[in-house]
CSV table of C-alpha atoms in Angstrom, one decimal:
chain,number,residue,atom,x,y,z
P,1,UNK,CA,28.1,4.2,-12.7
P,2,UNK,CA,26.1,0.9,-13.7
P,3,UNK,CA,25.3,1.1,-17.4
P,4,UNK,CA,22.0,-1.1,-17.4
P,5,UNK,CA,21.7,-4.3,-19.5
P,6,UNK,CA,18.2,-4.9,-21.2
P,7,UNK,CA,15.9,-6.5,-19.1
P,8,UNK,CA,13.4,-9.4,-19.6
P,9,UNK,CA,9.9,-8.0,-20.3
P,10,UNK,CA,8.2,-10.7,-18.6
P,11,UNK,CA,6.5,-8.6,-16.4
P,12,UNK,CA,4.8,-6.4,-18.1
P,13,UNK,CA,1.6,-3.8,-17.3
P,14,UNK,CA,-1.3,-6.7,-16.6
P,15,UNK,CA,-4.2,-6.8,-19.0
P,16,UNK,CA,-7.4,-5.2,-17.6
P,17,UNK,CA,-8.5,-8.7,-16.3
P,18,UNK,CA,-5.5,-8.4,-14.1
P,19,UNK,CA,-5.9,-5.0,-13.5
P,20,UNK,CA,-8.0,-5.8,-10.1
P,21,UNK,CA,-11.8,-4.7,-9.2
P,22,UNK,CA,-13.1,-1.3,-8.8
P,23,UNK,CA,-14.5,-1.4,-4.7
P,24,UNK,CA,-17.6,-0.7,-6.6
P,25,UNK,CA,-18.1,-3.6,-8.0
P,26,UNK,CA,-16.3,-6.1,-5.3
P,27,UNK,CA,-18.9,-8.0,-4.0
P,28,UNK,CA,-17.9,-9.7,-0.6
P,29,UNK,CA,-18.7,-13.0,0.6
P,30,UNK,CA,-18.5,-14.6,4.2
P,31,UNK,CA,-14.8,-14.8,4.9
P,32,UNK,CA,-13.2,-12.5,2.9
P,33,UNK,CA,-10.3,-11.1,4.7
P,34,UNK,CA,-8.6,-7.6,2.7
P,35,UNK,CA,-5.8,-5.2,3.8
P,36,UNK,CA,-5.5,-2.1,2.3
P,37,UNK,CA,-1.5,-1.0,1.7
P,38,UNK,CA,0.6,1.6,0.0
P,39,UNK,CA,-2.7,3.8,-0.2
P,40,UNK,CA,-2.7,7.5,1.6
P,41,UNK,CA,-5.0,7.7,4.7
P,42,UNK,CA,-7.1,10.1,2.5
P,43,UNK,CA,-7.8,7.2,-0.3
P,44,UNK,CA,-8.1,5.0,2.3
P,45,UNK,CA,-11.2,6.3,4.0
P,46,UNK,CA,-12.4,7.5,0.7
P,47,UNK,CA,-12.5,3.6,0.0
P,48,UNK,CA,-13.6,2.9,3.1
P,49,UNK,CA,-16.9,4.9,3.0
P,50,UNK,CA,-17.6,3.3,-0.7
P,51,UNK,CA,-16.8,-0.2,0.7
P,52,UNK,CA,-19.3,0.3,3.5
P,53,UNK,CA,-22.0,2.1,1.0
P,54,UNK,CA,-22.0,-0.3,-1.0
P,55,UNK,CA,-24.3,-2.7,1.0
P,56,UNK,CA,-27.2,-4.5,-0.4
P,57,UNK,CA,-30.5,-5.9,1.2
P,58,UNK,CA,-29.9,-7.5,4.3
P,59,UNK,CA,-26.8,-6.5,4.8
P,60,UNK,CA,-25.1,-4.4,7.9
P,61,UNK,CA,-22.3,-2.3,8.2
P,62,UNK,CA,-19.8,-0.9,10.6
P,63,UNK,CA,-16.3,0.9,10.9
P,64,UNK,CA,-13.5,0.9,13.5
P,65,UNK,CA,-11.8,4.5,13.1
P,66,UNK,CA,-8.9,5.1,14.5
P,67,UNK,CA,-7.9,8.6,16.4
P,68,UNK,CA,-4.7,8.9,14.4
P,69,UNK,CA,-7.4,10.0,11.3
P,70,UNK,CA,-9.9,11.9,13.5
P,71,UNK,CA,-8.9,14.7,11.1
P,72,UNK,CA,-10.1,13.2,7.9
P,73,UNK,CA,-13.5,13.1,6.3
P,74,UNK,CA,-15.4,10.1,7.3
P,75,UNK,CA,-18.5,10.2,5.2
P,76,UNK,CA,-21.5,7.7,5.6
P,77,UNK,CA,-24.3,5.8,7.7
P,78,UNK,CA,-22.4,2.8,9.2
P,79,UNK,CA,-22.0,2.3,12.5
P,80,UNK,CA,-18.8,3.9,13.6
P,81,UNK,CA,-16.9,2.3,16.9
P,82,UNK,CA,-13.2,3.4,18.2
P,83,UNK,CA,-9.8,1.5,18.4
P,84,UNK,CA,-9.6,2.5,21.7
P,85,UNK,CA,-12.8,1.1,22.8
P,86,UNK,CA,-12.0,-2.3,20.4
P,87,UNK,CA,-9.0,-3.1,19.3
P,88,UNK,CA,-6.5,-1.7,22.5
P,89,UNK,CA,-9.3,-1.3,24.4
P,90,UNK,CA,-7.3,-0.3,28.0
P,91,UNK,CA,-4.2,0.7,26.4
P,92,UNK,CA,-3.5,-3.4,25.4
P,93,UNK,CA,-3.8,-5.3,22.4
P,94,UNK,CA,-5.0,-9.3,23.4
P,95,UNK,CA,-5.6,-11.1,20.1
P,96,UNK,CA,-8.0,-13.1,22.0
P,97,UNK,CA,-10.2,-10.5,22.8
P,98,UNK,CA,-10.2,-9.2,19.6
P,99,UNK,CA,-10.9,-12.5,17.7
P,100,UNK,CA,-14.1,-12.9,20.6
P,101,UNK,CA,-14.9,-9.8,19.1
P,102,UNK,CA,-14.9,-10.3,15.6
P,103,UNK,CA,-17.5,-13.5,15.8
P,104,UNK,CA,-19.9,-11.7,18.5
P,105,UNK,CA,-20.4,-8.6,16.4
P,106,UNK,CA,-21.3,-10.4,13.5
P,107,UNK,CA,-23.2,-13.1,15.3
P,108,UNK,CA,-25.0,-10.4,17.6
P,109,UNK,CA,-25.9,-8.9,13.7
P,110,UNK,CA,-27.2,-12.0,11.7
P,111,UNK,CA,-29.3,-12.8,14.8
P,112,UNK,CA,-31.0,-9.6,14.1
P,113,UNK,CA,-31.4,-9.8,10.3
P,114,UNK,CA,-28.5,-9.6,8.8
P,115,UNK,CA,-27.5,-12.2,6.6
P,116,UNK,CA,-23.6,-10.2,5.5
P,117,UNK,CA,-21.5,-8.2,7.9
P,118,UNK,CA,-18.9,-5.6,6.2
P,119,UNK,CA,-16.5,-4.5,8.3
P,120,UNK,CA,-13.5,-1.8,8.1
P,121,UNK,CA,-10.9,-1.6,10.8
P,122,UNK,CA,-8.6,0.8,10.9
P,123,UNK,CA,-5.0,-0.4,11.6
P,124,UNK,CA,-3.2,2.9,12.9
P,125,UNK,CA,-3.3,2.2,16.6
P,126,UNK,CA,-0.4,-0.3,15.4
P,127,UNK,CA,1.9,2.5,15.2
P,128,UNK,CA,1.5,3.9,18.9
P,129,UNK,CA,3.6,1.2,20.0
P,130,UNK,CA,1.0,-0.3,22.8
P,131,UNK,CA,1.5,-3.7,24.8
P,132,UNK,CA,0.2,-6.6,22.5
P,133,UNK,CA,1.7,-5.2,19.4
P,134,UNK,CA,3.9,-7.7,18.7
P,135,UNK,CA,1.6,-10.0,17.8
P,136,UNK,CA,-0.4,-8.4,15.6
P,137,UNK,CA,1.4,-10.4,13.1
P,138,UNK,CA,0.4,-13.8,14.0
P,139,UNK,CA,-3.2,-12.5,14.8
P,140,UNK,CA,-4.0,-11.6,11.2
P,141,UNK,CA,-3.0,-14.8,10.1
P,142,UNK,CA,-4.8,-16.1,12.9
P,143,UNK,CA,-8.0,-14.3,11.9
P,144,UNK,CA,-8.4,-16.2,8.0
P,145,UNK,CA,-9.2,-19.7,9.4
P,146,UNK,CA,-12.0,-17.9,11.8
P,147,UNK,CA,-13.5,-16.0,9.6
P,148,UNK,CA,-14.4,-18.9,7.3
P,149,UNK,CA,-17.8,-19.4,9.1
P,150,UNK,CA,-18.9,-16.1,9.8
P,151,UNK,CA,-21.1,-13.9,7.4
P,152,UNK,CA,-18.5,-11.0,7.7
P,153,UNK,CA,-16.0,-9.6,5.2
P,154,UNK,CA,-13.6,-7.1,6.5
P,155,UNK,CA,-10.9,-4.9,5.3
P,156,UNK,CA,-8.0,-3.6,8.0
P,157,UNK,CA,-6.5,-0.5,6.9
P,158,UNK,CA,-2.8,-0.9,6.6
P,159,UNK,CA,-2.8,2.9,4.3
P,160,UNK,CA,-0.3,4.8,6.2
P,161,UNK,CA,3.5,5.4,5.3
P,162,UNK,CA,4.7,4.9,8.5
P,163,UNK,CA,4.2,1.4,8.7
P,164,UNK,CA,8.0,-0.2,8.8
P,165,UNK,CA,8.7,-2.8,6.3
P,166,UNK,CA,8.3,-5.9,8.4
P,167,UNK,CA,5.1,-4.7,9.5
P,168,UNK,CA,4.1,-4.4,5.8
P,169,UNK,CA,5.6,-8.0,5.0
P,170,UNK,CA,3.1,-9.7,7.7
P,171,UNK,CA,0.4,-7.6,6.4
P,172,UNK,CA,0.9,-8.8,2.9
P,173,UNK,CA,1.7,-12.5,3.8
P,174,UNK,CA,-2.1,-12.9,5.9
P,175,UNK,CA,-4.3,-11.2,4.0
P,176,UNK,CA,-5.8,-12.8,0.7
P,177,UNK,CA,-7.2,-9.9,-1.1
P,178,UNK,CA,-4.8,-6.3,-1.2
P,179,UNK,CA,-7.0,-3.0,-1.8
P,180,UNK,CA,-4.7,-0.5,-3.4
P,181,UNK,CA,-6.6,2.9,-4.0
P,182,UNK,CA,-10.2,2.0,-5.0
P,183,UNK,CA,-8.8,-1.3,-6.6
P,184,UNK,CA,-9.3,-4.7,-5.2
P,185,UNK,CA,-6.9,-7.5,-6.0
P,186,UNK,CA,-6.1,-11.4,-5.3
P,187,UNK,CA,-3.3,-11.2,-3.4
P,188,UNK,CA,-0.3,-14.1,-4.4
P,189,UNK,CA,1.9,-13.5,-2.0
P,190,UNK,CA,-1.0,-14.8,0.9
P,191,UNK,CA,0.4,-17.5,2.8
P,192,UNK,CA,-2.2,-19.7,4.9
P,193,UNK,CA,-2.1,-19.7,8.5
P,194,UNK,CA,-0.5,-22.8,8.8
P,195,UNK,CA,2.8,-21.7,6.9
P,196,UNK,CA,2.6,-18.3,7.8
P,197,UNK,CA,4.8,-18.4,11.1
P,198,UNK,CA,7.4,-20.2,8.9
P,199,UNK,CA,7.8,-17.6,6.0
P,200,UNK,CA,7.2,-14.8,8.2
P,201,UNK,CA,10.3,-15.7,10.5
P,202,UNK,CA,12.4,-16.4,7.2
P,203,UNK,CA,11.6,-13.2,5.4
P,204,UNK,CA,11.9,-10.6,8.2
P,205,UNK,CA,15.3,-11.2,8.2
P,206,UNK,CA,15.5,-8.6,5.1
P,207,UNK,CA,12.0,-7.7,5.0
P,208,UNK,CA,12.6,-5.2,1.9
P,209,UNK,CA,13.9,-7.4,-0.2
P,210,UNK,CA,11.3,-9.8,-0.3
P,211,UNK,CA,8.7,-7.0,-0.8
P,212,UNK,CA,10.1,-5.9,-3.8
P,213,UNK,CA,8.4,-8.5,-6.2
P,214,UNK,CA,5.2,-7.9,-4.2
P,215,UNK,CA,6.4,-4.2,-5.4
P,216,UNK,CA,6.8,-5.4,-9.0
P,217,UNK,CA,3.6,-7.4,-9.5
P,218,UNK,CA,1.1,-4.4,-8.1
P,219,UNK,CA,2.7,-1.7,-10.0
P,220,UNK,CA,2.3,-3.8,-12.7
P,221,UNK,CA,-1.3,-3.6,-11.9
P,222,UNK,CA,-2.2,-0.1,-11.7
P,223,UNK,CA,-5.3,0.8,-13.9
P,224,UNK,CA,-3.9,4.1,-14.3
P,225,UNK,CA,-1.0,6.4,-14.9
P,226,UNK,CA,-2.2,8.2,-12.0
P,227,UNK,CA,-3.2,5.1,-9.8
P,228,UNK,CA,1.0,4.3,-10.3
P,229,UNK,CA,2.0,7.4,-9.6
P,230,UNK,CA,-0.3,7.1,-6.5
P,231,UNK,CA,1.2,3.9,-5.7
P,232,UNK,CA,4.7,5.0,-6.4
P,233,UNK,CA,4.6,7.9,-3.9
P,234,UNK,CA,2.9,5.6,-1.3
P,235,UNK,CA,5.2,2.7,-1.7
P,236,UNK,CA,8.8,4.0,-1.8
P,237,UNK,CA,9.0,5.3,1.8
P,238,UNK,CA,8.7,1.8,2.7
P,239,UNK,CA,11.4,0.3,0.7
P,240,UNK,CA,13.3,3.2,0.7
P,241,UNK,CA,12.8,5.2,4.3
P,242,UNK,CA,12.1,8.2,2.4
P,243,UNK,CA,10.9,11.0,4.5
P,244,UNK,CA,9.5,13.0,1.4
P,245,UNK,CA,8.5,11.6,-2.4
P,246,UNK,CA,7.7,13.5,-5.8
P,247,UNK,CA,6.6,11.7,-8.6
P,248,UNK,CA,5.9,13.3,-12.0
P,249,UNK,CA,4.2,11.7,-15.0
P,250,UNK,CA,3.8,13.4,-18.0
P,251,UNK,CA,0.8,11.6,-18.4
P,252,UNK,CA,-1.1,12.9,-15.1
P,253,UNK,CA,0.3,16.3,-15.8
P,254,UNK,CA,1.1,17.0,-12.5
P,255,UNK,CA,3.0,16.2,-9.5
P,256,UNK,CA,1.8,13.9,-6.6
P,257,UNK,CA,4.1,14.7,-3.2
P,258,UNK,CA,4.4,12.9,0.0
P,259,UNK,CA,5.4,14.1,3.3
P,260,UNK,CA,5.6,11.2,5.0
P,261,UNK,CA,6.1,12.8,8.6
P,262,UNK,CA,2.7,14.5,7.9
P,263,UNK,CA,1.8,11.1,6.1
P,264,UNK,CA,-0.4,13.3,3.6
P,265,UNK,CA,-0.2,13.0,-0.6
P,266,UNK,CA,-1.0,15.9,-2.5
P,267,UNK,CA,-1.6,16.9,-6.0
P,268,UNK,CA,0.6,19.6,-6.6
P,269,UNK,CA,1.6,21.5,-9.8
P,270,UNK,CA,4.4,20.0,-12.5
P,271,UNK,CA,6.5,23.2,-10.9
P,272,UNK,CA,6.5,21.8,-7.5
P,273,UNK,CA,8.3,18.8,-8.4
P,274,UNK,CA,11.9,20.1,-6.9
P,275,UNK,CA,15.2,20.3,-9.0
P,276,UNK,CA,18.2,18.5,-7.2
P,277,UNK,CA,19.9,21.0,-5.9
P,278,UNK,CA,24.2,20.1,-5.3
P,279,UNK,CA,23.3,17.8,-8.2
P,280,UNK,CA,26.2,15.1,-7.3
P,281,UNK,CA,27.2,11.3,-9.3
P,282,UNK,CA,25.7,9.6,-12.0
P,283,UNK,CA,24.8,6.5,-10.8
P,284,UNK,CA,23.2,4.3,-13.7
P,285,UNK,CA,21.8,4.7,-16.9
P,286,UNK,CA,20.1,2.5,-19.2
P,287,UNK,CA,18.9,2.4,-22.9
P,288,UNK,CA,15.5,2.7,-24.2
P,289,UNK,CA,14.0,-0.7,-25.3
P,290,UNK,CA,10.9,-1.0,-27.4
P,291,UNK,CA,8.6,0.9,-25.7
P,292,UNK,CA,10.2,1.0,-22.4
P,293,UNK,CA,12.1,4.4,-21.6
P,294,UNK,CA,15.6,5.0,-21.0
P,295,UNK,CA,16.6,6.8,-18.4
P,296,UNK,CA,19.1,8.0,-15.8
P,297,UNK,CA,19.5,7.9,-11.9
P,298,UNK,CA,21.4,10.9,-10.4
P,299,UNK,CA,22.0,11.8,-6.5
P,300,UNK,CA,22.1,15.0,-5.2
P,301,UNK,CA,19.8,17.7,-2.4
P,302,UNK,CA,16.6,19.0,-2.2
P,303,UNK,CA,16.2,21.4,1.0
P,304,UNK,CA,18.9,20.0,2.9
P,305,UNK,CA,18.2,16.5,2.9
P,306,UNK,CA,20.2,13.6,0.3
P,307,UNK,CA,18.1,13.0,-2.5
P,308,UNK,CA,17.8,10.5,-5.5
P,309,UNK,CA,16.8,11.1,-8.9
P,310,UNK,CA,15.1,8.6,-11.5
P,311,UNK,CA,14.5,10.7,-14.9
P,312,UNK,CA,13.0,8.5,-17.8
P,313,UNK,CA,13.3,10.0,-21.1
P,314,UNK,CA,11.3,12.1,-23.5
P,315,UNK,CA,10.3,13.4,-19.8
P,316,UNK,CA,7.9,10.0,-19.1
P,317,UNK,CA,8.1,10.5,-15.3
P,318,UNK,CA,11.0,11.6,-12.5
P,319,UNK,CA,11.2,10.6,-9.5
P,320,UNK,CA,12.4,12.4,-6.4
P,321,UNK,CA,13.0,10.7,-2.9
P,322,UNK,CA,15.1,12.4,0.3
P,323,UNK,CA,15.7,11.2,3.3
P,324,UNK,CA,19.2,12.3,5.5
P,325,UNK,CA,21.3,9.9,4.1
P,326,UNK,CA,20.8,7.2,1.6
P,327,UNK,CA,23.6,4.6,1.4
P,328,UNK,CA,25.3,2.3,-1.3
P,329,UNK,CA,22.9,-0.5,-0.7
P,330,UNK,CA,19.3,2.3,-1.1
P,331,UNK,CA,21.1,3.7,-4.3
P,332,UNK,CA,21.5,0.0,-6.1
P,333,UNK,CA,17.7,-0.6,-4.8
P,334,UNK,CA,16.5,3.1,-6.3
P,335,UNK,CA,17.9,1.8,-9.7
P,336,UNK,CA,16.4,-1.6,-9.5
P,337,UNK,CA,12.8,0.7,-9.0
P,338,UNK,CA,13.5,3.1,-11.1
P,339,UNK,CA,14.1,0.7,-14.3
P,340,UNK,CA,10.9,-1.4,-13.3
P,341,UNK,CA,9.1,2.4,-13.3
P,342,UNK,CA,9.9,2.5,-16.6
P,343,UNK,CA,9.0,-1.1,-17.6
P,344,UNK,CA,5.3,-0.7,-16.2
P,345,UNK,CA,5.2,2.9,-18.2
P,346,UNK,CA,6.4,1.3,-21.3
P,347,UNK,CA,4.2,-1.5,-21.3
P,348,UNK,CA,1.6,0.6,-20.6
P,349,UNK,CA,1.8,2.1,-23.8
P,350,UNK,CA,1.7,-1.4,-26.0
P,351,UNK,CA,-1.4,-1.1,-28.0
């Protein structure tokens, strides 16, 4: 059992003028290049459709949907085209072609008027597995140098839990603004596209360890105790290959769950969050600390799979993930999230 030290409170929950930009108020410019990640397809087109609302005079509009979320809601008047007929348009992704199409749309546009472009492309063709795939990575870097003359800002839509970790890694490494939820925010992790190739092959190597400080910093940033628990549930398949996630604050007063096969969050009731069953080892505990929570990490099974358990005290939040099996290495990494959980709840309640 590791019986936690205290931890540095350096990081702690960001003041509001760290806290990111409501998509209501983001206000593009020519070049702006955002990914959305660690968001639920649902959020996602829900801040899709209030991205592409929100134009002003003289400004145009269109969206790339993919068929992966033909099922969802896709409210609005922009111009709706298909990944199939753009982005793997014959069952291939060529970066070139896409990049020819990025510039003739939005040239084709501001000859008719249009002095800004918004864009939203939908990035879930990426998991089909098509020729050309591999280099998405190296495209989206790609894309930030040639969008610096064009009147277009655009936001690919990276909201899906099925994304593997190195996929997420390049995502957050060539994109210089991160929409979580509704919340836009300057991304530090970007890396221009003249170093990307660089970092990108350095980092791959362990791809979920070098996203858990890009963890740290956005949880950190969450305007809300639902937006984390949002983000929680979103973000830990990724590091953790969970296959389903409950999170429970007692400040939401409820339970978000994801099924990440179904790659769907709901809001259930506090009931629904499950109780291990088999409850098994105690594998860390740590002390309160100011106003950061103690709490516990136990393993155990919920409906047959191997499940971990974060509980923070005074019954702040728990945290349920199950997959089939989690090893030594995911259980160490579960503690590491679970104590930085509770560092981002405690700071949130500093007056």
């Amino acid at each position: 059992m590791i019986r936690w030290e205290p931890l540095s409170m350096a990081v702690q929950w960001a003041p509001p003028a760290e806290s990111g930009v409501p998509l209501s108020r983001y206000h593009p410019v020519g070049g702006d290049h955002l990914c959305s990640l660690w968001t639920d397809p649902q959020r996602d087109r829900q801040a899709a459709a209030r991205f592409l609302a929100g134009c002003a005079e003289g400004e145009q509009a269109f969206w790339i949907q993919d068929a992966l979320r033909a099922g969802l809601p896709a409210e609005g008047e922009a111009d709706r085209y298909t990944t199939d007929g753009v982005h793997v348009r014959g069952a291939v992704f060529l970066p070139g072609r896409m990049r020819a199409f990025w510039r003739d749309e939005t040239l084709r546009r501001r000859d008719t008027g249009a002095r800004h472009v918004r864009a939203v492309a939908e990035m879930t063709w990426a998991l089909r597995g098509l020729p050309g795939t591999e280099e998405l990575p190296v495209f989206e870097s790609s894309l930030n140098p040639a969008l610096t003359s064009l009147p277009l800002s655009v936001i690919c839509q990276y909201g899906s839990s099925g994304f593997a970790p190195e996929t997420v890694l390049a995502v957050v490494l060539s994109h210089p603004l991160v929409v979580i939820g509704e919340q836009v925010y300057p991304n530090p992790f970007y890396v221009p596209d003249d170093r990307f190739s660089e970092r990108f092959a350095r980092l791959r190597a362990d791809p979920v360890s070098a996203l858990v400080p890009v963890w740290t910093h956005f949880l950190h940033r969450q305007p809300s105790a639902e937006a984390l628990a949002a983000f929680a549930c979103n973000s830990l398949p990724t590091l953790l290959g969970a296959t389903r996630v409950w999170v429970g604050l007692r400040e939401v007063e409820a339970t978000l769950a994801l099924d990440v096969e179904r790659d769907r969050l709901e809001r259930v009731g506090p009931a629904d969050l499950p109780v291990l069953e088999q409850r098994g080892r105690l594998h860390a505990l740590w002390p309160s600390i100011g106003r950061r929570p103690g709490g516990a990490v136990h393993s155990g099974t919920v409906g047959g799979l191997a499940a971990l358990e974060a509980t923070l005290e005074e019954a702040r939040a728990r945290v349920v993930v199950a997959r089939p099996h989690f090893g030594g290495g995911d259980v160490a990494l579960f503690v590491t999230l679970g104590v930085t959980l509770a560092q981002a709840l405690g700071a949130s309640a500093e007056p």
